[in-house]
């Protein structure tokens, strides 16, 4: 199959800023992404349990080209990740369809 | 009922015991887990039940005695004033006495000024049980739930706006993509709890007026399940409270002052709330029973721990959730259901001359 | 009750108001979210309640008056005929008047021919409330729920099979791994809603016959909770409806015709359903009350929006969900609970001579 | 009621029929899925209801007749002895007759010795219905639920500790990071079911004693919903049972012996349980009704399939869940609710002289 | 540790075809996979919310060799992804156990 | 952005040993991880459905350096994966924030 190599940007952050992060990403021209909810985890902001009070973690994945990937990382990190818990990482994936 | 009886039957009500069991479950590391969607469903049920009941009773009360409308309006105004007052002074106390940062102080101000749905639910349970046991007396009009949003939204908006201004003056406000006033108001008014409550109030009122038979049948469901759902909800809240206990460490040397304030301050707000109701009772005789004043005390004294944390996390990310969350859910809430419920009830009964 | 009273108390019933609140919540972008598992639990509760009640009442009715069995069979046959008729003619209307594609027309045919559980639930609520208010009269036999599967499965199977054939003739059928007739029948008969309903009907009937005491105690639970769960379920459906509103844009120039058909067509199917019941009522006196005809109208006029979309997505992937979903949940359902419930009720009361 | 009546009304109770429907749903591959959080919520509801009712009725019984406390203690002791006895002999039977491995035998021992909440729930439903139908007679004291934890924890701890020792002797114990005795006891005592039950028992007792009015209102909720939730829970359990059926293949040639033992053994444990109660009834007249002995039989004869699998998976990973799970949920549980409930009830009624 | 490099095929698609896609994959001889449910996302078929009516997205991950990986991509893409929403991508993973 | 390449260790295993596996990992000095729950799947131990009786699968992801990654794989595999269902795999990711 003629696959094309792409970057996948993964953002793990707080549920409470889901809509704002999505807005920011869409503002960079991104029209496709996947969201997973109800994650728990531990990081520099301590344990983030999937509970009703503190809110859970979510994971936003975007498969895109390297330029947009860099822009997403920069925008989300500077706009949100000072006060909100969260990490961003990228990995190489091959898009097989479409 | 004598005072010892009030205290005992209050402390050993199933809802309170389930809260204790919830705390214990976390402390002994039980495997018990309450699914998140069950928590949400129970919270929604309680808000809908409080709202429907309040709306329906408000219509009934006004139809039976049109003059009551004046009292409702006055109480709503008092609630708005209390919301501002409690928020502003909580911020002062948190900053001066506990020594919290500006952001943390105003975040706490929002919590202590706003309304705790679990606290008002326990209060409504007590007031309506007292009314049911003495049907001939006038104890609790039932429309007090309609006052909830007035104090809640006022306090949250006050705390967020004044807090943002204070941070801006300090130059320590978030340099991040800031959330604007419109968004703040939106999250405050359309957050799950207060939105569902306001809509249920309106639904309760409309249905009571235009479709009383259907309304009563629907209310039967909500009233019948209220105590049971509340008990299971308190189990959940007990677990949440115990999970936050360890975060109190973060307070370090401020811990003792924080504990003291978290326990005493809401009692004061509750007593001030009762005094305000007593004034109205004196000036507008026949409009308020002691149960109404008591429920108003649970509105004023209650410290939000579901809505306010969510709103504050969005609107004031600079504030540390490890401070406001444990203070509200692990200190103030238990203090309120154990001490507050007793003190406020005794004070109300005393002022209204029914011991 | 006069006509204005019927209209008002119908429009301002808590269930309808909660539907409106649900729509409003999405429109104002409230943070309120109903957990998916809560939706499923409520849907299951409603299907089980409808089925158990229907099965139990069918047994009671037949025991009290064995002749009723004939009426049940005739009504079931009529339901099968209506299922085919409504599906075929809905497809025609959608194609000719609205101008939808072949796939979309037949997908809509399945939806409008099939039964909407929320619509029948509202209808049963109204009919049984009317019966409860006038226990001496014969208004609603209660077994009409047993008719649900006959029209539902017939209409779905008809629409899918004829739709597939039409697509094959056009040569535009899916070239993908096709799902065969056996699988279609399977998903139609063993989908959650109709399967749970059929089983609950059988359970209700068996338990009523062999274990009446246990049966009644279990039914108490389902009847007691019916209105409350329905109200919260309608809140959810209101949110779903509002979320689909924006998809209506996809209809482009066909929008006006689609809106018109979505509102008017189910009224016609409902009226035809009532007429069929009226014929039976004339020919088999004493078997049907106006409430029975009314509930049959909610079966015939209702447009499925939980079962049918799931079945169509699997069986006719060529059809666009952005057409059939908003039409059924965001247009027809609200039209039915506001206009249909009123019109059908008045027509039934009129034909049965009770205004 | 004659014997045929008992059998029929037992077999066709809604809860049993819903179990059958659940099994059927999986067998016909229906799309019906019960959300996990709904399962958990229902299980929690049932444990809380059983516990609260048991605790409250125990206090009521002891207040009314202080001598009953002696019977409660004796029954609890008998439960402890039964727990050890049932576990040890189940292991023997599983090893000698069915030919299971040491690990599997002891894992089964834990399951058959422990208590099945679904089984006791069905039993309590039957006993309290019998009591409600004959209020003048003394059939069921209601406090038997308080005995649950005594047999449950004893059996689980016995099976795990003796099983571990047997495996160590064989040298076939897990070489992996082993879980120590403290952890085992922890998971056994603080697992969801038994922990929630014990706490609910205590809450029920305290609330009944100190806050009887609140207690009764909360119990109204739990009692009112008990049968309905049980019915839906049984639907879920039926689905779980059917899903495990195919795993029975893993038993290979041991299948026939396993089926036989899974059906017969719990009947024996149930009958032994009844005999023990009968002895106490003879020696301490007026303390136990036939309903009490019957519920004790559902404790002794029941085979845990929610708690025990979870505990065994953690404590004895060497044992194969594909053996103990299908035996308990897909063989023994249906056998118990169909055969056991009938046999035990007839035996109890017979011994107590009420046919 | 002696790890072996493998392909992970990830399919994000509609819940409604879960069983059929799994059948197709198993038909290719695959005996191991992981399924995650309740994802939401946006793509060429618009926003796919985790709601009761439209159904949610699911994610099927298969760690396998490159040949099977290609077959899975081809089979799923041609059989389902014309009418159903979905994407397929692959990435390199090292299997550490078993 | 100055990203740094890291290993991501992914463990898919039974819910029942979640706390013990987390303890083991934290014992290796790991202070950050993400947990996803309610996965289902199939593997050498048969089908693991997300149901109340058998328990579901969980997925623990740790982004860390290659040394710790190896230690995690070794510790979890030898301590748990003889009797409990589970797999471990690793992949390369670039940490963009923090
Ligand atoms: N090294 C890591 N590996 C995996 N997940 C991480 C890591 N660091 C952080 N996370 C996830 O990101 C969330 C926020 O991280 P933090 O902002 O560091 O508290 C945590 O709750 C974890 O779910
Ligand atoms: N570029 C992408 N990055 C991440 N997820 C995607 C991407 N494209 C599509 N998806 C996911 O795949 C689903 C179906 O995509 P589509 O068929 O394009 O609508 C979407 O709802 C997303 O969850
Ligand atoms: N090759 C694979 N690809 C994806 N997931 C797998 C694979 N093998 C195992 N799994 C997952 O790991 C779980 C346990 O595997 P096992 O121990 O082989 O039964 C399974 O239930 C799957 O969720
Ligand atoms: Na307050
Ligand atoms: Na129809
Ligand atoms: Na037992």
mmCIF file of N, CA, C and O in Angstrom, chain D residues 202-273:
data_model
loop_
_atom_site.group_PDB
_atom_site.id
_atom_site.type_symbol
_atom_site.label_atom_id
_atom_site.label_comp_id
_atom_site.label_asym_id
_atom_site.label_seq_id
_atom_site.Cartn_x
_atom_site.Cartn_y
_atom_site.Cartn_z
ATOM 1 N N UNK D 202 -23.824 -2.038 59.847
ATOM 2 C CA UNK D 202 -23.570 -1.165 60.993
ATOM 3 C C UNK D 202 -24.395 0.110 60.871
ATOM 4 O O UNK D 202 -25.015 0.574 61.831
ATOM 5 N N UNK D 203 -24.417 0.680 59.654
ATOM 6 C CA UNK D 203 -25.210 1.891 59.449
ATOM 7 C C UNK D 203 -26.686 1.610 59.725
ATOM 8 O O UNK D 203 -27.362 2.386 60.410
ATOM 9 N N UNK D 204 -27.171 0.488 59.205
ATOM 10 C CA UNK D 204 -28.572 0.137 59.430
ATOM 11 C C UNK D 204 -28.877 0.025 60.913
ATOM 12 O O UNK D 204 -29.908 0.522 61.391
ATOM 13 N N UNK D 205 -27.978 -0.602 61.651
ATOM 14 C CA UNK D 205 -28.198 -0.795 63.089
ATOM 15 C C UNK D 205 -28.150 0.537 63.831
ATOM 16 O O UNK D 205 -29.051 0.865 64.616
ATOM 17 N N UNK D 206 -27.095 1.325 63.568
ATOM 18 C CA UNK D 206 -26.963 2.616 64.261
ATOM 19 C C UNK D 206 -28.138 3.531 63.936
ATOM 20 O O UNK D 206 -28.719 4.161 64.832
ATOM 21 N N UNK D 207 -28.470 3.616 62.649
ATOM 22 C CA UNK D 207 -29.546 4.519 62.254
ATOM 23 C C UNK D 207 -30.872 4.086 62.871
ATOM 24 O O UNK D 207 -31.661 4.908 63.342
ATOM 25 N N UNK D 208 -31.123 2.772 62.889
ATOM 26 C CA UNK D 208 -32.358 2.266 63.478
ATOM 27 C C UNK D 208 -32.441 2.637 64.950
ATOM 28 O O UNK D 208 -33.505 2.996 65.465
ATOM 29 N N UNK D 209 -31.295 2.559 65.621
ATOM 30 C CA UNK D 209 -31.289 2.799 67.058
ATOM 31 C C UNK D 209 -31.420 4.284 67.389
ATOM 32 O O UNK D 209 -32.214 4.682 68.224
ATOM 33 N N UNK D 210 -30.623 5.115 66.704
ATOM 34 C CA UNK D 210 -30.542 6.517 67.092
ATOM 35 C C UNK D 210 -31.443 7.429 66.257
ATOM 36 O O UNK D 210 -31.784 8.523 66.678
ATOM 37 N N UNK D 211 -31.771 7.009 65.048
ATOM 38 C CA UNK D 211 -32.463 7.921 64.144
ATOM 39 C C UNK D 211 -33.551 7.155 63.394
ATOM 40 O O UNK D 211 -33.578 7.118 62.168
ATOM 41 N N UNK D 212 -34.489 6.532 64.156
ATOM 42 C CA UNK D 212 -35.409 5.576 63.539
ATOM 43 C C UNK D 212 -36.250 6.169 62.406
ATOM 44 O O UNK D 212 -36.537 5.478 61.424
ATOM 45 N N UNK D 213 -36.632 7.437 62.520
ATOM 46 C CA UNK D 213 -37.492 8.009 61.487
ATOM 47 C C UNK D 213 -36.728 8.124 60.169
ATOM 48 O O UNK D 213 -37.180 7.663 59.115
ATOM 49 N N UNK D 214 -35.551 8.750 60.225
ATOM 50 C CA UNK D 214 -34.719 8.856 59.027
ATOM 51 C C UNK D 214 -34.427 7.477 58.450
ATOM 52 O O UNK D 214 -34.430 7.259 57.260
ATOM 53 N N UNK D 215 -34.119 6.552 59.362
ATOM 54 C CA UNK D 215 -33.773 5.199 58.952
ATOM 55 C C UNK D 215 -34.907 4.578 58.144
ATOM 56 O O UNK D 215 -34.691 3.991 57.080
ATOM 57 N N UNK D 216 -36.128 4.723 58.650
ATOM 58 C CA UNK D 216 -37.245 4.102 57.963
ATOM 59 C C UNK D 216 -37.467 4.694 56.583
ATOM 60 O O UNK D 216 -37.729 3.989 55.616
ATOM 61 N N UNK D 217 -37.318 6.029 56.487
ATOM 62 C CA UNK D 217 -37.492 6.675 55.189
ATOM 63 C C UNK D 217 -36.437 6.195 54.198
ATOM 64 O O UNK D 217 -36.711 6.010 53.018
ATOM 65 N N UNK D 218 -35.218 6.026 54.666
ATOM 66 C CA UNK D 218 -34.171 5.558 53.757
ATOM 67 C C UNK D 218 -34.432 4.109 53.361
ATOM 68 O O UNK D 218 -34.273 3.728 52.200
ATOM 69 N N UNK D 219 -34.877 3.299 54.338
ATOM 70 C CA UNK D 219 -35.176 1.903 54.026
ATOM 71 C C UNK D 219 -36.324 1.771 53.032
ATOM 72 O O UNK D 219 -36.332 0.864 52.204
ATOM 73 N N UNK D 220 -37.276 2.694 53.120
ATOM 74 C CA UNK D 220 -38.383 2.673 52.155
ATOM 75 C C UNK D 220 -37.841 2.672 50.729
ATOM 76 O O UNK D 220 -38.320 1.937 49.860
ATOM 77 N N UNK D 221 -36.875 3.528 50.507
ATOM 78 C CA UNK D 221 -36.251 3.591 49.180
ATOM 79 C C UNK D 221 -35.640 2.246 48.807
ATOM 80 O O UNK D 221 -35.904 1.705 47.730
ATOM 81 N N UNK D 222 -34.827 1.694 49.700
ATOM 82 C CA UNK D 222 -34.132 0.456 49.357
ATOM 83 C C UNK D 222 -35.106 -0.713 49.189
ATOM 84 O O UNK D 222 -34.979 -1.511 48.265
ATOM 85 N N UNK D 223 -36.094 -0.807 50.063
ATOM 86 C CA UNK D 223 -37.063 -1.891 49.936
ATOM 87 C C UNK D 223 -37.911 -1.740 48.683
ATOM 88 O O UNK D 223 -38.176 -2.712 47.978
ATOM 89 N N UNK D 224 -38.300 -0.500 48.411
ATOM 90 C CA UNK D 224 -39.163 -0.258 47.257
ATOM 91 C C UNK D 224 -38.478 -0.649 45.960
ATOM 92 O O UNK D 224 -39.112 -1.131 45.022
ATOM 93 N N UNK D 225 -37.178 -0.425 45.908
ATOM 94 C CA UNK D 225 -36.472 -0.685 44.661
ATOM 95 C C UNK D 225 -35.898 -2.089 44.593
ATOM 96 O O UNK D 225 -35.415 -2.509 43.543
ATOM 97 N N UNK D 226 -35.912 -2.825 45.704
ATOM 98 C CA UNK D 226 -35.175 -4.080 45.778
ATOM 99 C C UNK D 226 -35.544 -5.045 44.656
ATOM 100 O O UNK D 226 -34.687 -5.528 43.919
ATOM 101 N N UNK D 227 -36.833 -5.327 44.513
ATOM 102 C CA UNK D 227 -37.241 -6.319 43.517
ATOM 103 C C UNK D 227 -36.931 -5.882 42.093
ATOM 104 O O UNK D 227 -36.531 -6.683 41.260
ATOM 105 N N UNK D 228 -37.131 -4.604 41.822
ATOM 106 C CA UNK D 228 -36.881 -4.122 40.473
ATOM 107 C C UNK D 228 -35.400 -4.211 40.112
ATOM 108 O O UNK D 228 -35.028 -4.725 39.056
ATOM 109 N N UNK D 229 -34.557 -3.725 41.014
ATOM 110 C CA UNK D 229 -33.108 -3.765 40.759
ATOM 111 C C UNK D 229 -32.653 -5.216 40.673
ATOM 112 O O UNK D 229 -31.836 -5.578 39.820
ATOM 113 N N UNK D 230 -33.195 -6.051 41.551
ATOM 114 C CA UNK D 230 -32.811 -7.461 41.514
ATOM 115 C C UNK D 230 -33.142 -8.071 40.153
ATOM 116 O O UNK D 230 -32.348 -8.816 39.564
ATOM 117 N N UNK D 231 -34.319 -7.734 39.629
ATOM 118 C CA UNK D 231 -34.714 -8.291 38.330
ATOM 119 C C UNK D 231 -33.719 -7.886 37.249
ATOM 120 O O UNK D 231 -33.254 -8.714 36.458
ATOM 121 N N UNK D 232 -33.367 -6.588 37.234
ATOM 122 C CA UNK D 232 -32.425 -6.129 36.203
ATOM 123 C C UNK D 232 -31.026 -6.699 36.441
ATOM 124 O O UNK D 232 -30.284 -6.994 35.501
ATOM 125 N N UNK D 233 -30.673 -6.860 37.722
ATOM 126 C CA UNK D 233 -29.368 -7.451 38.043
ATOM 127 C C UNK D 233 -29.319 -8.898 37.559
ATOM 128 O O UNK D 233 -28.286 -9.372 37.048
ATOM 129 N N UNK D 234 -30.419 -9.602 37.709
ATOM 130 C CA UNK D 234 -30.468 -10.998 37.269
ATOM 131 C C UNK D 234 -30.360 -11.096 35.752
ATOM 132 O O UNK D 234 -29.796 -12.051 35.223
ATOM 133 N N UNK D 235 -30.896 -10.105 35.062
ATOM 134 C CA UNK D 235 -30.729 -10.049 33.607
ATOM 135 C C UNK D 235 -29.239 -10.020 33.278
ATOM 136 O O UNK D 235 -28.738 -10.782 32.433
ATOM 137 N N UNK D 236 -28.523 -9.156 33.971
ATOM 138 C CA UNK D 236 -27.082 -9.039 33.797
ATOM 139 C C UNK D 236 -26.376 -10.357 34.116
ATOM 140 O O UNK D 236 -25.530 -10.837 33.349
ATOM 141 N N UNK D 237 -26.739 -10.955 35.244
ATOM 142 C CA UNK D 237 -26.088 -12.198 35.652
ATOM 143 C C UNK D 237 -26.365 -13.314 34.645
ATOM 144 O O UNK D 237 -25.512 -14.146 34.375
ATOM 145 N N UNK D 238 -27.575 -13.306 34.085
ATOM 146 C CA UNK D 238 -27.890 -14.304 33.057
ATOM 147 C C UNK D 238 -26.953 -14.152 31.861
ATOM 148 O O UNK D 238 -26.462 -15.138 31.308
ATOM 149 N N UNK D 239 -26.700 -12.898 31.486
ATOM 150 C CA UNK D 239 -25.784 -12.669 30.367
ATOM 151 C C UNK D 239 -24.378 -13.138 30.723
ATOM 152 O O UNK D 239 -23.690 -13.775 29.913
ATOM 153 N N UNK D 240 -23.930 -12.828 31.941
ATOM 154 C CA UNK D 240 -22.596 -13.268 32.363
ATOM 155 C C UNK D 240 -22.507 -14.788 32.355
ATOM 156 O O UNK D 240 -21.491 -15.367 31.947
ATOM 157 N N UNK D 241 -23.571 -15.428 32.854
ATOM 158 C CA UNK D 241 -23.564 -16.891 32.926
ATOM 159 C C UNK D 241 -23.421 -17.483 31.530
ATOM 160 O O UNK D 241 -22.574 -18.356 31.290
ATOM 161 N N UNK D 242 -24.227 -16.992 30.597
ATOM 162 C CA UNK D 242 -24.182 -17.561 29.249
ATOM 163 C C UNK D 242 -22.819 -17.342 28.608
ATOM 164 O O UNK D 242 -22.322 -18.193 27.869
ATOM 165 N N UNK D 243 -22.206 -16.169 28.898
ATOM 166 C CA UNK D 243 -20.881 -15.903 28.319
ATOM 167 C C UNK D 243 -19.852 -16.907 28.808
ATOM 168 O O UNK D 243 -18.860 -17.173 28.131
ATOM 169 N N UNK D 244 -20.055 -17.450 30.018
ATOM 170 C CA UNK D 244 -19.085 -18.389 30.578
ATOM 171 C C UNK D 244 -19.335 -19.811 30.100
ATOM 172 O O UNK D 244 -18.457 -20.679 30.254
ATOM 173 N N UNK D 245 -20.528 -20.067 29.567
ATOM 174 C CA UNK D 245 -20.868 -21.445 29.208
ATOM 175 C C UNK D 245 -19.811 -22.087 28.311
ATOM 176 O O UNK D 245 -19.400 -23.223 28.534
ATOM 177 N N UNK D 246 -19.356 -21.322 27.315
ATOM 178 C CA UNK D 246 -18.440 -21.928 26.348
ATOM 179 C C UNK D 246 -17.114 -22.311 27.003
ATOM 180 O O UNK D 246 -16.436 -23.236 26.547
ATOM 181 N N UNK D 247 -16.737 -21.622 28.086
ATOM 182 C CA UNK D 247 -15.472 -21.944 28.745
ATOM 183 C C UNK D 247 -15.506 -23.337 29.366
ATOM 184 O O UNK D 247 -14.458 -23.912 29.671
ATOM 185 N N UNK D 248 -16.719 -23.877 29.548
ATOM 186 C CA UNK D 248 -16.824 -25.213 30.163
ATOM 187 C C UNK D 248 -16.101 -26.266 29.319
ATOM 188 O O UNK D 248 -15.666 -27.287 29.860
ATOM 189 N N UNK D 249 -15.982 -26.003 28.011
ATOM 190 C CA UNK D 249 -15.225 -26.920 27.156
ATOM 191 C C UNK D 249 -13.849 -27.227 27.721
ATOM 192 O O UNK D 249 -13.350 -28.342 27.600
ATOM 193 N N UNK D 250 -13.210 -26.195 28.324
ATOM 194 C CA UNK D 250 -11.854 -26.389 28.858
ATOM 195 C C UNK D 250 -11.787 -27.573 29.820
ATOM 196 O O UNK D 250 -10.704 -28.102 30.079
ATOM 197 N N UNK D 251 -12.930 -27.956 30.392
ATOM 198 C CA UNK D 251 -12.905 -29.030 31.384
ATOM 199 C C UNK D 251 -12.707 -30.390 30.738
ATOM 200 O O UNK D 251 -12.374 -31.365 31.421
ATOM 201 N N UNK D 252 -12.922 -30.475 29.459
ATOM 202 C CA UNK D 252 -12.680 -31.734 28.742
ATOM 203 C C UNK D 252 -13.446 -32.896 29.349
ATOM 204 O O UNK D 252 -14.667 -32.809 29.562
ATOM 205 N N UNK D 253 -12.715 -33.958 29.651
ATOM 206 C CA UNK D 253 -13.369 -35.158 30.149
ATOM 207 C C UNK D 253 -13.924 -35.001 31.563
ATOM 208 O O UNK D 253 -14.745 -35.788 32.007
ATOM 209 N N UNK D 254 -13.437 -33.963 32.261
ATOM 210 C CA UNK D 254 -13.946 -33.745 33.618
ATOM 211 C C UNK D 254 -15.323 -33.074 33.602
ATOM 212 O O UNK D 254 -15.912 -32.844 34.656
ATOM 213 N N UNK D 255 -15.818 -32.763 32.435
ATOM 214 C CA UNK D 255 -17.023 -31.944 32.354
ATOM 215 C C UNK D 255 -18.215 -32.562 33.093
ATOM 216 O O UNK D 255 -18.883 -31.895 33.882
ATOM 217 N N UNK D 256 -18.445 -33.874 32.848
ATOM 218 C CA UNK D 256 -19.646 -34.475 33.436
ATOM 219 C C UNK D 256 -19.594 -34.454 34.959
ATOM 220 O O UNK D 256 -20.545 -34.028 35.634
ATOM 221 N N UNK D 257 -18.447 -34.857 35.499
ATOM 222 C CA UNK D 257 -18.310 -34.812 36.955
ATOM 223 C C UNK D 257 -18.480 -33.389 37.463
ATOM 224 O O UNK D 257 -19.137 -33.144 38.487
ATOM 225 N N UNK D 258 -17.905 -32.452 36.744
ATOM 226 C CA UNK D 258 -17.979 -31.058 37.186
ATOM 227 C C UNK D 258 -19.428 -30.572 37.196
ATOM 228 O O UNK D 258 -19.868 -29.925 38.148
ATOM 229 N N UNK D 259 -20.158 -30.898 36.140
ATOM 230 C CA UNK D 259 -21.557 -30.480 36.090
ATOM 231 C C UNK D 259 -22.330 -31.092 37.256
ATOM 232 O O UNK D 259 -23.078 -30.400 37.973
ATOM 233 N N UNK D 260 -22.120 -32.376 37.461
ATOM 234 C CA UNK D 260 -22.822 -33.045 38.550
ATOM 235 C C UNK D 260 -22.521 -32.399 39.890
ATOM 236 O O UNK D 260 -23.443 -32.043 40.649
ATOM 237 N N UNK D 261 -21.246 -32.223 40.178
ATOM 238 C CA UNK D 261 -20.860 -31.629 41.463
ATOM 239 C C UNK D 261 -21.403 -30.200 41.578
ATOM 240 O O UNK D 261 -21.913 -29.797 42.629
ATOM 241 N N UNK D 262 -21.301 -29.444 40.502
ATOM 242 C CA UNK D 262 -21.745 -28.042 40.554
ATOM 243 C C UNK D 262 -23.236 -27.943 40.859
ATOM 244 O O UNK D 262 -23.696 -26.964 41.450
ATOM 245 N N UNK D 263 -23.986 -28.957 40.457
ATOM 246 C CA UNK D 263 -25.420 -28.919 40.717
ATOM 247 C C UNK D 263 -25.767 -29.503 42.084
ATOM 248 O O UNK D 263 -26.567 -28.930 42.828
ATOM 249 N N UNK D 264 -25.135 -30.611 42.421
ATOM 250 C CA UNK D 264 -25.537 -31.334 43.634
ATOM 251 C C UNK D 264 -24.902 -30.770 44.901
ATOM 252 O O UNK D 264 -25.570 -30.581 45.919
ATOM 253 N N UNK D 265 -23.590 -30.496 44.845
ATOM 254 C CA UNK D 265 -22.890 -30.088 46.059
ATOM 255 C C UNK D 265 -23.568 -28.929 46.793
ATOM 256 O O UNK D 265 -23.805 -29.015 48.011
ATOM 257 N N UNK D 266 -23.899 -27.846 46.110
ATOM 258 C CA UNK D 266 -24.521 -26.726 46.829
ATOM 259 C C UNK D 266 -25.863 -27.100 47.450
ATOM 260 O O UNK D 266 -26.245 -26.545 48.484
ATOM 261 N N UNK D 267 -26.577 -28.056 46.827
ATOM 262 C CA UNK D 267 -27.832 -28.502 47.445
ATOM 263 C C UNK D 267 -27.518 -29.142 48.795
ATOM 264 O O UNK D 267 -28.229 -28.918 49.785
ATOM 265 N N UNK D 268 -26.437 -29.922 48.838
ATOM 266 C CA UNK D 268 -26.046 -30.559 50.089
ATOM 267 C C UNK D 268 -25.671 -29.511 51.120
ATOM 268 O O UNK D 268 -26.120 -29.545 52.270
ATOM 269 N N UNK D 269 -24.820 -28.569 50.714
ATOM 270 C CA UNK D 269 -24.455 -27.508 51.669
ATOM 271 C C UNK D 269 -25.707 -26.756 52.155
ATOM 272 O O UNK D 269 -25.804 -26.401 53.332
ATOM 273 N N UNK D 270 -26.638 -26.549 51.271
ATOM 274 C CA UNK D 270 -27.874 -25.866 51.670
ATOM 275 C C UNK D 270 -28.658 -26.676 52.689
ATOM 276 O O UNK D 270 -29.139 -26.143 53.697
ATOM 277 N N UNK D 271 -28.758 -27.989 52.438
ATOM 278 C CA UNK D 271 -29.515 -28.837 53.357
ATOM 279 C C UNK D 271 -28.812 -28.917 54.712
ATOM 280 O O UNK D 271 -29.453 -28.834 55.765
ATOM 281 N N UNK D 272 -27.487 -29.055 54.701
ATOM 282 C CA UNK D 272 -26.748 -29.045 55.977
ATOM 283 C C UNK D 272 -27.003 -27.729 56.711
ATOM 284 O O UNK D 272 -27.226 -27.713 57.931
ATOM 285 N N UNK D 273 -27.010 -26.634 55.991
ATOM 286 C CA UNK D 273 -27.270 -25.330 56.614
ATOM 287 C C UNK D 273 -28.639 -25.323 57.283
ATOM 288 O O UNK D 273 -28.798 -24.821 58.407
#
